[in-house]
PDB file of C-alpha atoms and ligand atoms in Angstrom:
ATOM      1  CA  MET A   1       0.000   0.000   0.000  1.00 37.00           C
ATOM      2  CA  THR A   2       1.400   3.395  -0.884  1.00 39.00           C
ATOM      3  CA  ALA A   3       0.991   6.434   1.303  1.00 39.00           C
ATOM      4  CA  SER A   4      -1.517   8.009  -1.044  1.00 39.00           C
ATOM      5  CA  THR A   5      -3.947   5.102  -0.728  1.00 37.00           C
ATOM      6  CA  ILE A   6      -4.301   5.442   3.058  1.00 37.00           C
ATOM      7  CA  PRO A   7      -7.888   6.582   3.632  1.00 38.00           C
ATOM      8  CA  ALA A   8      -7.964  10.050   5.110  1.00 36.00           C
ATOM      9  CA  GLN A   9     -10.817   9.225   7.472  1.00 34.00           C
ATOM     10  CA  SER A  10      -8.671   6.664   9.312  1.00 35.00           C
ATOM     11  CA  PHE A  11      -6.593   9.460  10.767  1.00 37.00           C
ATOM     12  CA  PRO A  12      -8.870  12.336  11.657  1.00 41.00           C
ATOM     13  CA  ALA A  13      -7.333  15.779  11.486  1.00 40.00           C
ATOM     14  CA  PRO A  14      -6.888  17.620  14.787  1.00 42.00           C
ATOM     15  CA  GLU A  15      -9.733  19.883  15.807  1.00 44.00           C
ATOM     16  CA  PRO A  16      -9.463  23.513  14.674  1.00 38.00           C
ATOM     17  CA  GLY A  17      -7.215  25.336  17.086  1.00 38.00           C
ATOM     18  CA  GLN A  18      -4.722  22.462  17.253  1.00 51.00           C
ATOM     19  CA  GLY A  19      -2.817  24.029  14.415  1.00 54.00           C
ATOM     20  CA  ALA A  20      -3.268  21.724  11.416  1.00 63.00           C
ATOM     21  CA  ALA A  21      -3.518  23.477   8.077  1.00 70.00           C
ATOM     22  CA  ARG A  22      -6.845  23.361   6.200  1.00 81.00           C
ATOM     23  CA  ALA A  23      -5.599  24.170   2.712  1.00 88.00           C
ATOM     24  CA  CYS A  24      -2.513  23.194   0.728  1.00 93.00           C
ATOM     25  CA  ALA A  25       0.243  25.741   1.326  1.00 91.00           C
ATOM     26  CA  ALA A  26       1.335  25.474  -2.321  1.00 95.00           C
ATOM     27  CA  CYS A  27      -1.784  25.268  -4.497  1.00 95.00           C
ATOM     28  CA  GLY A  28      -4.521  26.192  -1.998  1.00 93.00           C
ATOM     29  CA  SER A  29      -6.502  22.993  -2.588  1.00 94.00           C
ATOM     30  CA  ALA A  30      -8.501  21.492   0.289  1.00 93.00           C
ATOM     31  CA  GLN A  31      -7.822  17.967  -1.061  1.00 94.00           C
ATOM     32  CA  LEU A  32      -5.512  17.049   1.805  1.00 93.00           C
ATOM     33  CA  VAL A  33      -4.737  13.653   3.289  1.00 92.00           C
ATOM     34  CA  HIS A  34      -3.742  13.868   6.944  1.00 90.00           C
ATOM     35  CA  HIS A  35      -1.425  10.974   7.804  1.00 89.00           C
ATOM     36  CA  ARG A  36      -0.984   9.309  11.178  1.00 88.00           C
ATOM     37  CA  ALA A  37       1.426  11.148  13.496  1.00 89.00           C
ATOM     38  CA  SER A  38       4.902   9.923  14.421  1.00 90.00           C
ATOM     39  CA  ARG A  39       4.829   8.447  17.922  1.00 89.00           C
ATOM     40  CA  ARG A  40       8.302   9.831  18.552  1.00 88.00           C
ATOM     41  CA  THR A  41       7.764  13.471  17.630  1.00 88.00           C
ATOM     42  CA  GLY A  42       3.970  13.819  17.495  1.00 88.00           C
ATOM     43  CA  ARG A  43       4.339  15.443  14.079  1.00 89.00           C
ATOM     44  CA  SER A  44       2.069  14.419  11.215  1.00 90.00           C
ATOM     45  CA  VAL A  45       2.276  14.891   7.466  1.00 91.00           C
ATOM     46  CA  LEU A  46      -0.304  16.424   5.142  1.00 92.00           C
ATOM     47  CA  SER A  47      -0.293  15.305   1.500  1.00 94.00           C
ATOM     48  CA  CYS A  48      -1.971  17.374  -1.170  1.00 96.00           C
ATOM     49  CA  ARG A  49      -3.790  15.222  -3.715  1.00 95.00           C
ATOM     50  CA  ALA A  50      -3.891  18.101  -6.192  1.00 96.00           C
ATOM     51  CA  CYS A  51      -0.210  19.113  -6.422  1.00 97.00           C
ATOM     52  CA  GLY A  52       1.761  16.531  -4.413  1.00 96.00           C
ATOM     53  CA  LEU A  53       3.121  18.862  -1.706  1.00 96.00           C
ATOM     54  CA  ARG A  54       3.910  17.129   1.589  1.00 94.00           C
ATOM     55  CA  ALA A  55       3.998  19.362   4.646  1.00 91.00           C
ATOM     56  CA  TRP A  56       4.260  19.153   8.400  1.00 89.00           C
ATOM     57  CA  ALA A  57       0.638  19.562   9.467  1.00 88.00           C
ATOM     58  CA  GLU A  58       1.283  21.349  12.762  1.00 85.00           C
ATOM     59  CA  ARG A  59       3.982  23.763  11.578  1.00 84.00           C
ATOM     60  CA  ALA A  60       1.967  26.795  12.681  1.00 80.00           C
ATOM     61  CA  THR A  61       2.307  25.686  16.317  1.00 78.00           C
ATOM     62  CA  PHE A  62       6.118  25.700  16.165  1.00 72.00           C
ATOM     63  CA  ARG A  63       8.439  28.489  17.269  1.00 62.00           C
ATOM     64  CA  HIS A  64      12.201  28.227  16.900  1.00 53.00           C
ATOM     65  CA  ASP A  65      14.661  30.616  18.460  1.00 46.00           C
ATOM     66  CA  LEU A  66      16.514  30.862  15.136  1.00 46.00           C
ATOM     67  CA  GLU A  67      13.511  32.862  13.946  1.00 43.00           C
ATOM     68  CA  ASP A  68      13.958  35.355  16.735  1.00 41.00           C
ATOM     69  CA  PRO A  69      16.140  38.111  15.254  1.00 39.00           C
ATOM     70  CA  ALA A  70      17.600  38.703  18.691  1.00 37.00           C
ATOM     71  CA  GLY A  71      18.359  34.996  19.135  1.00 36.00           C
ATOM     72  CA  ALA A  72      21.805  33.457  18.883  1.00 38.00           C
ATOM     73  CA  LEU A  73      22.869  30.735  16.470  1.00 40.00           C
ATOM     74  CA  THR A  74      22.250  27.797  18.757  1.00 39.00           C
ATOM     75  CA  PHE A  75      22.774  24.788  16.506  1.00 40.00           C
ATOM     76  CA  ASP A  76      26.036  22.853  16.295  1.00 43.00           C
ATOM     77  CA  TYR A  77      27.620  24.897  13.500  1.00 44.00           C
ATOM     78  CA  ASP A  78      31.049  23.218  13.710  1.00 45.00           C
ATOM     79  CA  GLY A  79      29.508  19.749  13.574  1.00 48.00           C
ATOM     80  CA  TYR A  80      27.407  20.866  10.633  1.00 48.00           C
ATOM     81  CA  VAL A  81      30.401  22.245   8.722  1.00 47.00           C
ATOM     82  CA  ASN A  82      32.544  19.185   9.455  1.00 50.00           C
ATOM     83  CA  GLY A  83      29.761  16.865   8.318  1.00 55.00           C
ATOM     84  CA  LYS A  84      29.361  18.625   4.983  1.00 57.00           C
ATOM     85  CA  ARG A  85      30.294  16.823   1.801  1.00 57.00           C
ATOM     86  CA  GLU A  86      33.327  18.555   0.375  1.00 60.00           C
ATOM     87  CA  GLY A  87      32.548  20.540  -2.771  1.00 71.00           C
ATOM     88  CA  THR A  88      28.818  19.744  -3.016  1.00 77.00           C
ATOM     89  CA  ALA A  89      27.649  23.254  -2.232  1.00 85.00           C
ATOM     90  CA  GLN A  90      30.305  24.811  -4.444  1.00 89.00           C
ATOM     91  CA  SER A  91      29.361  22.772  -7.505  1.00 89.00           C
ATOM     92  CA  ALA A  92      25.645  23.468  -6.905  1.00 92.00           C
ATOM     93  CA  TRP A  93      26.429  27.200  -6.681  1.00 94.00           C
ATOM     94  CA  GLN A  94      28.351  27.081  -9.977  1.00 95.00           C
ATOM     95  CA  GLU A  95      25.489  25.228 -11.689  1.00 95.00           C
ATOM     96  CA  ALA A  96      22.909  27.754 -10.492  1.00 96.00           C
ATOM     97  CA  LEU A  97      25.097  30.709 -11.519  1.00 97.00           C
ATOM     98  CA  ASP A  98      25.648  29.159 -14.966  1.00 97.00           C
ATOM     99  CA  ILE A  99      21.892  28.955 -15.550  1.00 96.00           C
ATOM    100  CA  LEU A 100      21.238  32.433 -14.124  1.00 97.00           C
ATOM    101  CA  ALA A 101      23.938  33.950 -16.313  1.00 97.00           C
ATOM    102  CA  GLY A 102      22.421  32.236 -19.364  1.00 96.00           C
ATOM    103  CA  GLU A 103      18.853  33.302 -18.584  1.00 96.00           C
ATOM    104  CA  LEU A 104      19.917  36.886 -17.861  1.00 97.00           C
ATOM    105  CA  ALA A 105      22.326  37.245 -20.793  1.00 95.00           C
ATOM    106  CA  GLY A 106      22.082  40.614 -22.505  1.00 94.00           C
ATOM    107  CA  ARG A 107      20.994  42.548 -19.419  1.00 96.00           C
ATOM    108  CA  PRO A 108      23.600  45.155 -18.474  1.00 93.00           C
ATOM    109  CA  GLY A 109      25.411  45.167 -15.100  1.00 94.00           C
ATOM    110  CA  LEU A 110      23.833  42.114 -13.487  1.00 97.00           C
ATOM    111  CA  ASN A 111      23.178  42.218  -9.759  1.00 97.00           C
ATOM    112  CA  LEU A 112      22.142  39.419  -7.405  1.00 98.00           C
ATOM    113  CA  PHE A 113      20.562  39.329  -3.944  1.00 98.00           C
ATOM    114  CA  ASP A 114      20.926  36.220  -1.734  1.00 97.00           C
ATOM    115  CA  VAL A 115      18.210  35.773   0.889  1.00 96.00           C
ATOM    116  CA  GLY A 116      19.602  34.373   4.150  1.00 93.00           C
ATOM    117  CA  ALA A 117      23.159  34.675   2.873  1.00 94.00           C
ATOM    118  CA  GLY A 118      24.886  32.982   5.837  1.00 91.00           C
ATOM    119  CA  ASP A 119      28.632  33.567   5.894  1.00 91.00           C
ATOM    120  CA  GLY A 120      28.618  35.087   2.380  1.00 94.00           C
ATOM    121  CA  GLU A 121      30.616  32.376   0.611  1.00 94.00           C
ATOM    122  CA  PHE A 122      28.051  31.971  -2.182  1.00 95.00           C
ATOM    123  CA  LEU A 123      27.983  35.734  -2.771  1.00 97.00           C
ATOM    124  CA  ASP A 124      31.771  35.768  -2.902  1.00 96.00           C
ATOM    125  CA  LEU A 125      31.566  33.228  -5.735  1.00 96.00           C
ATOM    126  CA  ALA A 126      28.782  35.143  -7.515  1.00 97.00           C
ATOM    127  CA  ARG A 127      30.931  38.273  -7.373  1.00 98.00           C
ATOM    128  CA  GLN A 128      33.843  36.372  -8.945  1.00 97.00           C
ATOM    129  CA  ARG A 129      31.404  35.388 -11.707  1.00 96.00           C
ATOM    130  CA  GLY A 130      30.703  39.068 -12.450  1.00 96.00           C
ATOM    131  CA  PHE A 131      27.550  39.809 -10.452  1.00 98.00           C
ATOM    132  CA  SER A 132      27.278  42.816  -8.133  1.00 98.00           C
ATOM    133  CA  VAL A 133      26.140  41.170  -4.911  1.00 98.00           C
ATOM    134  CA  SER A 134      23.955  41.912  -1.893  1.00 97.00           C
ATOM    135  CA  GLY A 135      22.123  39.821   0.643  1.00 97.00           C
ATOM    136  CA  ASN A 136      20.486  39.765   4.015  1.00 96.00           C
ATOM    137  CA  GLU A 137      20.795  37.863   7.271  1.00 93.00           C
ATOM    138  CA  LEU A 138      18.804  37.883  10.484  1.00 90.00           C
ATOM    139  CA  HIS A 139      21.895  37.426  12.655  1.00 88.00           C
ATOM    140  CA  ALA A 140      24.393  40.158  13.348  1.00 90.00           C
ATOM    141  CA  GLY A 141      27.036  37.442  13.870  1.00 90.00           C
ATOM    142  CA  ALA A 142      26.654  36.208  10.285  1.00 90.00           C
ATOM    143  CA  VAL A 143      26.867  39.774   8.950  1.00 93.00           C
ATOM    144  CA  ASP A 144      30.194  40.206  10.789  1.00 93.00           C
ATOM    145  CA  ILE A 145      31.564  36.891   9.475  1.00 92.00           C
ATOM    146  CA  ALA A 146      30.582  37.701   5.871  1.00 93.00           C
ATOM    147  CA  ARG A 147      32.357  41.049   6.114  1.00 95.00           C
ATOM    148  CA  SER A 148      35.529  39.759   7.728  1.00 95.00           C
ATOM    149  CA  ARG A 149      35.828  36.485   5.790  1.00 94.00           C
ATOM    150  CA  TYR A 150      34.728  37.543   2.283  1.00 95.00           C
ATOM    151  CA  GLY A 151      34.421  41.322   2.331  1.00 96.00           C
ATOM    152  CA  VAL A 152      30.697  40.911   1.602  1.00 96.00           C
ATOM    153  CA  ASP A 153      28.410  43.528   3.190  1.00 96.00           C
ATOM    154  CA  LEU A 154      25.062  41.978   4.147  1.00 96.00           C
ATOM    155  CA  MET A 155      21.963  43.849   5.270  1.00 96.00           C
ATOM    156  CA  LEU A 156      20.725  42.947   8.728  1.00 95.00           C
ATOM    157  CA  GLY A 157      17.016  42.168   8.953  1.00 93.00           C
ATOM    158  CA  GLU A 158      13.932  40.709   7.283  1.00 93.00           C
ATOM    159  CA  LEU A 159      13.484  41.211   3.530  1.00 93.00           C
ATOM    160  CA  ARG A 160      10.209  43.057   4.123  1.00 93.00           C
ATOM    161  CA  ASP A 161      11.862  45.679   6.336  1.00 94.00           C
ATOM    162  CA  LEU A 162      14.671  46.542   3.903  1.00 93.00           C
ATOM    163  CA  GLY A 163      12.409  48.646   1.662  1.00 91.00           C
ATOM    164  CA  LEU A 164      13.750  47.280  -1.635  1.00 93.00           C
ATOM    165  CA  ALA A 165      11.672  46.963  -4.834  1.00 94.00           C
ATOM    166  CA  ASP A 166      12.408  46.262  -8.529  1.00 96.00           C
ATOM    167  CA  ALA A 167      16.067  46.234  -7.572  1.00 96.00           C
ATOM    168  CA  TYR A 168      17.770  42.964  -8.628  1.00 98.00           C
ATOM    169  CA  ASP A 169      18.242  40.851 -11.755  1.00 98.00           C
ATOM    170  CA  ALA A 170      18.569  37.679  -9.672  1.00 98.00           C
ATOM    171  CA  VAL A 171      17.270  36.692  -6.246  1.00 98.00           C
ATOM    172  CA  THR A 172      18.577  33.446  -4.753  1.00 97.00           C
ATOM    173  CA  MET A 173      17.641  31.312  -1.738  1.00 96.00           C
ATOM    174  CA  TRP A 174      19.513  28.236  -0.646  1.00 92.00           C
ATOM    175  CA  CYS A 175      17.254  26.087   1.560  1.00 86.00           C
ATOM    176  CA  VAL A 176      15.359  29.100   2.912  1.00 91.00           C
ATOM    177  CA  LEU A 177      11.852  28.361   1.621  1.00 93.00           C
ATOM    178  CA  ALA A 178      11.260  25.236   3.722  1.00 89.00           C
ATOM    179  CA  HIS A 179      12.555  26.940   6.891  1.00 87.00           C
ATOM    180  CA  VAL A 180      10.281  29.944   7.083  1.00 88.00           C
ATOM    181  CA  GLU A 181       6.802  29.771   8.539  1.00 85.00           C
ATOM    182  CA  ASP A 182       5.272  32.241   6.079  1.00 90.00           C
ATOM    183  CA  VAL A 183       6.228  30.998   2.621  1.00 93.00           C
ATOM    184  CA  ASP A 184       3.727  33.354   0.951  1.00 95.00           C
ATOM    185  CA  GLU A 185       5.272  36.397   2.610  1.00 95.00           C
ATOM    186  CA  LEU A 186       8.769  35.303   1.566  1.00 96.00           C
ATOM    187  CA  LEU A 187       7.703  34.852  -2.065  1.00 97.00           C
ATOM    188  CA  THR A 188       5.742  38.124  -2.145  1.00 97.00           C
ATOM    189  CA  ASP A 189       8.825  39.940  -0.849  1.00 97.00           C
ATOM    190  CA  SER A 190      11.138  38.131  -3.289  1.00 97.00           C
ATOM    191  CA  PHE A 191       8.877  38.961  -6.242  1.00 98.00           C
ATOM    192  CA  ARG A 192       8.909  42.624  -5.232  1.00 97.00           C
ATOM    193  CA  LEU A 193      12.700  42.588  -4.909  1.00 97.00           C
ATOM    194  CA  LEU A 194      13.212  41.418  -8.509  1.00 98.00           C
ATOM    195  CA  LYS A 195      13.380  43.732 -11.492  1.00 98.00           C
ATOM    196  CA  PRO A 196      10.821  42.918 -14.214  1.00 98.00           C
ATOM    197  CA  GLY A 197      12.319  40.104 -16.284  1.00 97.00           C
ATOM    198  CA  GLY A 198      14.541  39.059 -13.373  1.00 98.00           C
ATOM    199  CA  ILE A 199      14.970  35.457 -12.203  1.00 98.00           C
ATOM    200  CA  LEU A 200      14.311  33.807  -8.849  1.00 98.00           C
ATOM    201  CA  TYR A 201      16.422  30.763  -8.024  1.00 98.00           C
ATOM    202  CA  LEU A 202      15.765  28.535  -5.043  1.00 96.00           C
ATOM    203  CA  GLN A 203      16.901  25.159  -3.791  1.00 94.00           C
ATOM    204  CA  THR A 204      14.429  23.276  -1.623  1.00 93.00           C
ATOM    205  CA  PRO A 205      13.823  19.703  -0.390  1.00 92.00           C
ATOM    206  CA  ARG A 206      11.920  17.431  -2.773  1.00 93.00           C
ATOM    207  CA  TRP A 207       9.420  14.690  -1.954  1.00 92.00           C
ATOM    208  CA  THR A 208      10.718  11.388  -3.353  1.00 88.00           C
ATOM    209  CA  ARG A 209       9.361   7.870  -3.858  1.00 85.00           C
ATOM    210  CA  ALA A 210      11.617   6.778  -0.970  1.00 85.00           C
ATOM    211  CA  ASP A 211       9.869   9.301   1.289  1.00 87.00           C
ATOM    212  CA  GLY A 212       6.526   7.839   0.193  1.00 87.00           C
ATOM    213  CA  LEU A 213       7.703   4.340   1.169  1.00 86.00           C
ATOM    214  CA  ALA A 214       8.891   5.647   4.551  1.00 86.00           C
ATOM    215  CA  LEU A 215       5.567   7.357   5.167  1.00 88.00           C
ATOM    216  CA  GLY A 216       3.761   4.135   4.232  1.00 87.00           C
ATOM    217  CA  ALA A 217       5.956   2.195   6.698  1.00 86.00           C
ATOM    218  CA  MET A 218       5.154   4.716   9.419  1.00 86.00           C
ATOM    219  CA  ALA A 219       1.423   4.298   8.829  1.00 86.00           C
ATOM    220  CA  ALA A 220       1.671   0.486   8.637  1.00 86.00           C
ATOM    221  CA  SER A 221       3.583   0.385  11.940  1.00 88.00           C
ATOM    222  CA  GLY A 222       0.993   2.506  13.733  1.00 87.00           C
ATOM    223  CA  GLY A 223       3.360   5.491  13.851  1.00 86.00           C
ATOM    224  CA  ARG A 224       6.317   3.521  15.291  1.00 86.00           C
ATOM    225  CA  VAL A 225       8.729   3.346  12.323  1.00 85.00           C
ATOM    226  CA  THR A 226       9.502   7.014  12.092  1.00 85.00           C
ATOM    227  CA  ARG A 227      13.205   7.803  11.659  1.00 82.00           C
ATOM    228  CA  ILE A 228      13.185   8.786   8.010  1.00 83.00           C
ATOM    229  CA  VAL A 229       9.918  10.714   8.076  1.00 85.00           C
ATOM    230  CA  ASP A 230      11.007  12.469  11.306  1.00 85.00           C
ATOM    231  CA  ARG A 231      14.264  13.489   9.682  1.00 82.00           C
ATOM    232  CA  ARG A 232      12.800  14.533   6.319  1.00 83.00           C
ATOM    233  CA  VAL A 233       9.678  16.412   7.437  1.00 84.00           C
ATOM    234  CA  ALA A 234      10.862  18.576  10.318  1.00 81.00           C
ATOM    235  CA  GLU A 235      11.144  22.142  11.523  1.00 76.00           C
ATOM    236  CA  HIS A 236      13.920  23.030   9.064  1.00 75.00           C
ATOM    237  CA  HIS A 237      12.220  21.122   6.180  1.00 83.00           C
ATOM    238  CA  TRP A 238       8.565  21.595   6.809  1.00 87.00           C
ATOM    239  CA  GLN A 239       7.511  21.431   3.171  1.00 91.00           C
ATOM    240  CA  LEU A 240       8.743  18.878   0.643  1.00 93.00           C
ATOM    241  CA  HIS A 241       7.856  19.911  -2.883  1.00 96.00           C
ATOM    242  CA  THR A 242       7.203  18.255  -6.205  1.00 96.00           C
ATOM    243  CA  ALA A 243       7.735  19.985  -9.549  1.00 96.00           C
ATOM    244  CA  ARG A 244       3.951  20.353  -9.737  1.00 97.00           C
ATOM    245  CA  SER A 245       3.563  21.919  -6.279  1.00 97.00           C
ATOM    246  CA  MET A 246       6.384  24.339  -7.047  1.00 97.00           C
ATOM    247  CA  ARG A 247       4.738  25.433 -10.297  1.00 97.00           C
ATOM    248  CA  ALA A 248       1.452  25.950  -8.420  1.00 97.00           C
ATOM    249  CA  LEU A 249       3.081  27.930  -5.609  1.00 97.00           C
ATOM    250  CA  LEU A 250       5.170  30.219  -7.828  1.00 98.00           C
ATOM    251  CA  GLY A 251       2.372  30.651 -10.372  1.00 97.00           C
ATOM    252  CA  ARG A 252       0.101  31.840  -7.572  1.00 97.00           C
ATOM    253  CA  HIS A 253       2.730  34.518  -6.789  1.00 97.00           C
ATOM    254  CA  GLY A 254       2.884  35.822 -10.357  1.00 97.00           C
ATOM    255  CA  PHE A 255       6.053  34.083 -11.554  1.00 98.00           C
ATOM    256  CA  SER A 256       6.244  32.608 -15.052  1.00 97.00           C
ATOM    257  CA  ASP A 257       8.506  30.085 -16.822  1.00 97.00           C
ATOM    258  CA  VAL A 258       8.899  27.910 -13.702  1.00 97.00           C
ATOM    259  CA  LEU A 259      11.598  25.279 -14.182  1.00 96.00           C
ATOM    260  CA  ALA A 260      11.973  22.676 -11.382  1.00 96.00           C
ATOM    261  CA  ILE A 261      14.881  20.244 -11.746  1.00 94.00           C
ATOM    262  CA  PRO A 262      15.201  17.237  -9.369  1.00 93.00           C
ATOM    263  CA  LYS A 263      18.766  16.725  -8.086  1.00 89.00           C
ATOM    264  CA  ALA A 264      20.512  13.987  -6.122  1.00 82.00           C
ATOM    265  CA  ARG A 265      22.420  16.533  -4.076  1.00 80.00           C
ATOM    266  CA  TYR A 266      23.535  15.341  -0.657  1.00 73.00           C
ATOM    267  CA  SER A 267      25.112  18.187   1.272  1.00 67.00           C
ATOM    268  CA  LEU A 268      25.972  16.010   4.281  1.00 68.00           C
ATOM    269  CA  LYS A 269      28.511  13.176   4.190  1.00 68.00           C
ATOM    270  CA  SER A 270      26.516   9.944   4.144  1.00 73.00           C
ATOM    271  CA  ALA A 271      27.824   8.787   7.537  1.00 74.00           C
ATOM    272  CA  SER A 272      26.683  12.091   9.102  1.00 75.00           C
ATOM    273  CA  TYR A 273      23.343  11.767   7.361  1.00 74.00           C
ATOM    274  CA  LEU A 274      22.795   8.208   8.622  1.00 74.00           C
ATOM    275  CA  ALA A 275      23.918   9.210  12.138  1.00 77.00           C
ATOM    276  CA  SER A 276      21.370  12.042  11.985  1.00 73.00           C
ATOM    277  CA  LEU A 277      18.707   9.389  11.312  1.00 72.00           C
ATOM    278  CA  GLY A 278      19.683   7.805  14.635  1.00 72.00           C
ATOM    279  CA  MET A 279      21.888   4.995  13.295  1.00 74.00           C
ATOM    280  CA  PRO A 280      24.702   3.915  15.689  1.00 77.00           C
ATOM    281  CA  ASP A 281      28.168   5.249  14.743  1.00 78.00           C
ATOM    282  CA  GLY A 282      29.753   1.987  13.496  1.00 78.00           C
ATOM    283  CA  LEU A 283      26.792   1.128  11.324  1.00 75.00           C
ATOM    284  CA  ALA A 284      26.538   4.700  10.089  1.00 77.00           C
ATOM    285  CA  ARG A 285      30.186   4.613   8.966  1.00 78.00           C
ATOM    286  CA  ALA A 286      29.766   1.312   7.104  1.00 75.00           C
ATOM    287  CA  GLY A 287      26.419   2.323   5.646  1.00 76.00           C
ATOM    288  CA  GLY A 288      27.876   5.712   4.787  1.00 76.00           C
ATOM    289  CA  ARG A 289      30.632   4.148   2.652  1.00 75.00           C
ATOM    290  CA  ALA A 290      28.018   2.142   0.713  1.00 74.00           C
ATOM    291  CA  MET A 291      25.838   5.191   0.292  1.00 72.00           C
ATOM    292  CA  ASP A 292      28.772   7.363  -0.826  1.00 73.00           C
ATOM    293  CA  ALA A 293      29.506   4.790  -3.554  1.00 72.00           C
ATOM    294  CA  ALA A 294      25.840   4.807  -4.602  1.00 68.00           C
ATOM    295  CA  ILE A 295      25.740   8.600  -4.785  1.00 67.00           C
ATOM    296  CA  LYS A 296      28.851   8.551  -6.950  1.00 67.00           C
ATOM    297  CA  HIS A 297      27.858   5.725  -9.260  1.00 66.00           C
ATOM    298  CA  GLY A 298      24.199   4.874  -9.161  1.00 61.00           C
ATOM    299  CA  PRO A 299      20.617   6.077  -8.933  1.00 66.00           C
ATOM    300  CA  VAL A 300      19.752   7.524  -5.515  1.00 74.00           C
ATOM    301  CA  PRO A 301      16.704   9.560  -4.518  1.00 80.00           C
ATOM    302  CA  ARG A 302      16.808  13.051  -5.969  1.00 85.00           C
ATOM    303  CA  ILE A 303      16.147  14.802  -2.676  1.00 87.00           C
ATOM    304  CA  VAL A 304      16.231  18.459  -3.726  1.00 91.00           C
ATOM    305  CA  LEU A 305      14.712  20.651  -6.414  1.00 95.00           C
ATOM    306  CA  ASP A 306      16.599  23.378  -8.234  1.00 95.00           C
ATOM    307  CA  VAL A 307      13.951  25.934  -9.201  1.00 97.00           C
ATOM    308  CA  PHE A 308      14.147  28.899 -11.573  1.00 98.00           C
ATOM    309  CA  ALA A 309      11.240  31.292 -12.265  1.00 98.00           C
ATOM    310  CA  ARG A 310      10.884  34.659 -13.971  1.00 98.00           C
ATOM    311  CA  LYS A 311       9.145  37.847 -12.890  1.00 98.00           C
ATOM    312  CA  PRO A 312       7.254  38.857 -16.055  1.00 98.00           C
ATOM    313  CA  GLU A 313       8.351  42.043 -17.856  1.00 93.00           C
TER     314      GLU A 313
HETATM  315 ZN1   ZN B 401      -1.442  21.392  -3.285  1.00 52.73          ZN
END
């Protein structure tokens, strides 16, 4: 049985007020299937029958201190950096810049704005590729690092508060969309930021067949087999898109020419990824070697989408 065949009425949605969404966050459809919650985290998944979006049903009840502009970076940044797969981000950045440069060819003096620019390394690369660069961050610490490490001056604060409109040829977001609570606000602000004819690029997690199998296993086990779903649909990944859901979402915001490309891009080393699923260290190392070989040589789930869309002239 696949996840999509589980009858919705078996798992009644929470009562209003418990925070579950009533309409698809991408296409607006009410054709939602509310899956059984994980026993470990209490989180449940909503599937949209119309566009294929999968989302954490109770996201609206969640508050994270990373979203507090006054908050500190509290996650294990060193562990995160050390667990990163060498060169994966850099080659993804080059690919995205190649396509942006092609799509924007002929426009004079290209400029690019990166939303949630982190330490500024991507903007440093974009500048080497000939773009004038800007970006924003919610954390003063990141703004300082970007300035000292790469000489990149970021703006401190939310996009909405920066007062920018029709200003950039390219707007980019690396794994920002699935973090923010208000996706519609982010896309409204990004659309405003672009010049007419400009291009939005974003990378975001993609719903795969493997995720569907994991969700089916969670349902079949009465919510007990949860590791993969818990890891994939979480606070920092609360929406997993399909090409169809992305076209619906961006179309609703006025974008045209939406191109969504599935990618097998694993930004963590496999052993770190398996350890993050709760696998013991020894097993994670052995499994990680096998998975690294598969990523290099064979078909593996394409877990992210590269998305390009144009603001009409
Ligand atoms: Zn939908």
